[in-house]
Amino acid sequence: MLRGRAVTLRPATDADVPALAAIRAEPEVRRWWRGSDDLTGSVRADLGDDDLHVYAIEHDGQVVGAIQWYAEADPDYRHASLDVFLDPAVRGAGLGVDAIRTLARHLIDEYGHHRFTIDPAAANSAAIRAYAKVGFRPVGVLRRYERGEDGRWHDGLLMDLLADDLVE
């Protein structure tokens, strides 16, 4: 269990699937995270992925989102990539920033990671602002990076963070 200033991160379990699927179904979340018509199955698939580490984000004893990471193991390119989603009802309270900072600090201290990447949709300005508050910097636009639910390709923004740049 990882404790931030306002959030607790713990490995997500099958018991968290209904809450996480409900959050992913919120239009403001689904817009960016997409998923099949079976969001419960999508969340379960993430939990079953051996390369992906999924944490439930708790605030005041409630699951309010998830944060996940995976590592590039090649020693010449070693880094961790992060992704996060929050219940729209708790946005604006700094919980996402706290969760990202808490996980990054853990990955630095426990795994020795020195570099992190995140790749939000280029139009997701709220997420980009949150990542910047932790110290992530824009690297460049990933043109036509991901297909949206509308079937069209949309740009992403590659951002990275060096351990020395983490804003505590």
Coordinates of C-alpha atoms in Angstrom, one line a residue:
M1 CA 0.0 0.0 0.0
L2 CA 1.3 3.4 -1.0
R3 CA 0.2 6.6 0.9
G4 CA 0.2 10.0 -0.7
R5 CA -0.9 13.2 0.8
A6 CA -4.6 12.6 0.1
V7 CA -4.8 9.2 -1.6
T8 CA -3.9 5.7 -0.9
L9 CA -2.7 3.4 -3.8
R10 CA -3.1 -0.3 -3.4
P11 CA -3.0 -3.2 -5.9
A12 CA -6.4 -3.4 -7.5
T13 CA -8.3 -6.7 -7.0
D14 CA -11.3 -8.4 -8.5
A15 CA -13.4 -6.7 -5.8
D16 CA -12.5 -3.3 -7.4
V17 CA -13.7 -4.3 -10.9
P18 CA -17.3 -3.0 -10.5
A19 CA -16.2 0.4 -9.2
L20 CA -13.4 0.8 -11.8
A21 CA -15.7 -0.2 -14.6
A22 CA -18.4 2.3 -13.4
I23 CA -15.8 5.1 -13.4
R24 CA -14.5 4.0 -16.9
A25 CA -18.1 4.2 -18.1
E26 CA -18.4 7.9 -17.1
P27 CA -18.5 9.9 -20.4
E28 CA -15.6 12.2 -19.3
V29 CA -13.4 9.1 -18.6
R30 CA -14.6 6.9 -21.5
R31 CA -13.8 9.7 -23.9
W32 CA -10.1 9.3 -23.2
W33 CA -9.9 5.7 -22.0
R34 CA -12.4 4.1 -24.5
G35 CA -12.9 0.4 -24.1
S36 CA -15.1 -2.3 -25.5
D37 CA -18.8 -2.5 -24.7
D38 CA -17.8 -4.8 -21.9
L39 CA -15.9 -2.4 -19.6
T40 CA -16.0 -4.9 -16.8
G41 CA -14.1 -7.3 -19.1
S42 CA -11.7 -4.6 -20.1
V43 CA -10.8 -3.8 -16.4
R44 CA -10.5 -7.6 -15.6
A45 CA -8.2 -8.0 -18.6
D46 CA -6.0 -5.1 -17.3
L47 CA -5.8 -6.8 -13.9
G48 CA -4.9 -10.1 -15.6
D49 CA -2.0 -8.6 -17.6
D50 CA 1.2 -9.8 -16.0
D51 CA 3.2 -6.8 -17.5
L52 CA 0.8 -4.2 -16.1
H53 CA 0.6 -3.1 -12.5
V54 CA -2.8 -1.6 -11.6
Y55 CA -3.5 0.2 -8.4
A56 CA -6.8 1.3 -7.1
I57 CA -6.8 5.0 -6.0
E58 CA -8.6 5.5 -2.7
H59 CA -9.7 8.7 -1.1
D60 CA -11.7 8.9 2.1
G61 CA -12.1 5.1 2.0
Q62 CA -13.6 5.1 -1.5
V63 CA -12.2 3.9 -4.8
V64 CA -12.0 7.0 -7.0
G65 CA -9.9 5.7 -9.9
A66 CA -6.9 3.7 -11.0
I67 CA -3.3 4.3 -11.8
Q68 CA -1.2 1.8 -13.7
W69 CA 2.4 1.3 -14.8
Y70 CA 4.5 -1.0 -16.9
A71 CA 8.3 -1.1 -17.4
E72 CA 10.5 -1.3 -20.5
A73 CA 12.9 -3.9 -19.3
D74 CA 15.6 -3.5 -21.9
P75 CA 18.5 -2.0 -19.9
D76 CA 19.5 0.4 -22.7
Y77 CA 16.0 1.9 -22.7
R78 CA 14.7 1.2 -19.2
H79 CA 11.8 3.4 -18.1
A80 CA 8.3 3.2 -16.7
S81 CA 5.1 4.3 -18.4
L82 CA 2.1 5.5 -16.4
D83 CA -1.6 6.0 -17.0
V84 CA -4.3 7.2 -14.7
F85 CA -8.1 7.8 -14.6
L86 CA -10.2 9.4 -11.9
D87 CA -13.9 9.7 -11.2
P88 CA -15.1 13.0 -12.6
A89 CA -16.8 13.7 -9.2
V90 CA -13.4 14.1 -7.5
R91 CA -11.5 16.0 -10.2
G92 CA -10.0 19.3 -9.4
A93 CA -9.0 18.3 -5.8
G94 CA -5.4 17.4 -6.7
L95 CA -6.0 13.6 -6.3
G96 CA -4.6 12.7 -9.7
V97 CA -1.5 14.8 -9.1
D98 CA -1.1 13.1 -5.7
A99 CA -1.5 9.6 -7.2
I100 CA 1.0 10.2 -10.0
R101 CA 3.6 11.7 -7.6
T102 CA 3.1 8.9 -5.1
L103 CA 3.5 6.2 -7.7
A104 CA 6.5 7.9 -9.4
R105 CA 8.2 8.3 -6.0
H106 CA 7.6 4.6 -5.3
L107 CA 9.0 3.6 -8.7
I108 CA 12.1 5.7 -8.1
D109 CA 12.8 4.5 -4.5
E110 CA 11.8 0.8 -4.9
Y111 CA 12.7 0.0 -8.5
G112 CA 15.3 2.6 -9.3
H113 CA 13.5 4.1 -12.3
H114 CA 15.0 7.3 -13.5
R115 CA 12.6 8.1 -16.4
F116 CA 8.9 8.0 -16.9
T117 CA 6.6 8.5 -19.9
I118 CA 3.0 9.3 -20.3
D119 CA 1.0 9.8 -23.5
P120 CA -2.3 11.6 -23.0
A121 CA -4.5 12.6 -25.9
A122 CA -3.2 15.9 -27.2
A123 CA -6.7 17.4 -26.6
N124 CA -6.9 16.2 -23.0
S125 CA -5.8 19.5 -21.5
A126 CA -6.9 18.7 -17.9
A127 CA -4.6 15.6 -17.9
I128 CA -1.7 17.4 -19.4
R129 CA -2.0 20.2 -16.8
A130 CA -2.0 17.5 -14.0
Y131 CA 1.1 15.8 -15.4
A132 CA 2.9 19.1 -15.7
K133 CA 2.2 19.8 -12.0
V134 CA 4.2 16.7 -11.2
G135 CA 7.1 17.7 -13.5
F136 CA 6.3 15.9 -16.8
R137 CA 7.4 17.9 -19.8
P138 CA 6.1 17.7 -23.4
V139 CA 8.4 15.8 -25.7
G140 CA 6.3 16.0 -28.9
V141 CA 3.1 15.4 -30.6
L142 CA 2.4 11.8 -31.7
R143 CA 0.5 12.5 -34.8
R144 CA -2.6 10.3 -35.5
Y145 CA -1.5 8.3 -32.5
E146 CA -4.7 6.6 -31.4
R147 CA -8.0 5.7 -32.9
G148 CA -11.0 7.2 -31.1
E149 CA -14.4 5.7 -30.7
D150 CA -15.5 7.8 -33.7
G151 CA -13.1 5.7 -35.8
R152 CA -10.8 8.7 -36.6
W153 CA -7.2 9.0 -35.6
H154 CA -6.3 11.6 -33.0
D155 CA -3.0 13.1 -31.8
G156 CA -1.3 12.2 -28.6
L157 CA 1.2 14.1 -26.6
L158 CA 4.3 12.3 -25.4
M159 CA 5.5 13.6 -22.1
D160 CA 8.4 12.5 -19.9
L161 CA 9.7 13.0 -16.5
L162 CA 13.2 12.4 -15.1
A163 CA 13.4 11.4 -11.5
D164 CA 15.4 14.5 -10.7
D165 CA 12.5 16.7 -12.0
L166 CA 9.7 15.1 -9.8
V167 CA 7.9 18.0 -8.1
E168 CA 7.3 17.0 -4.5

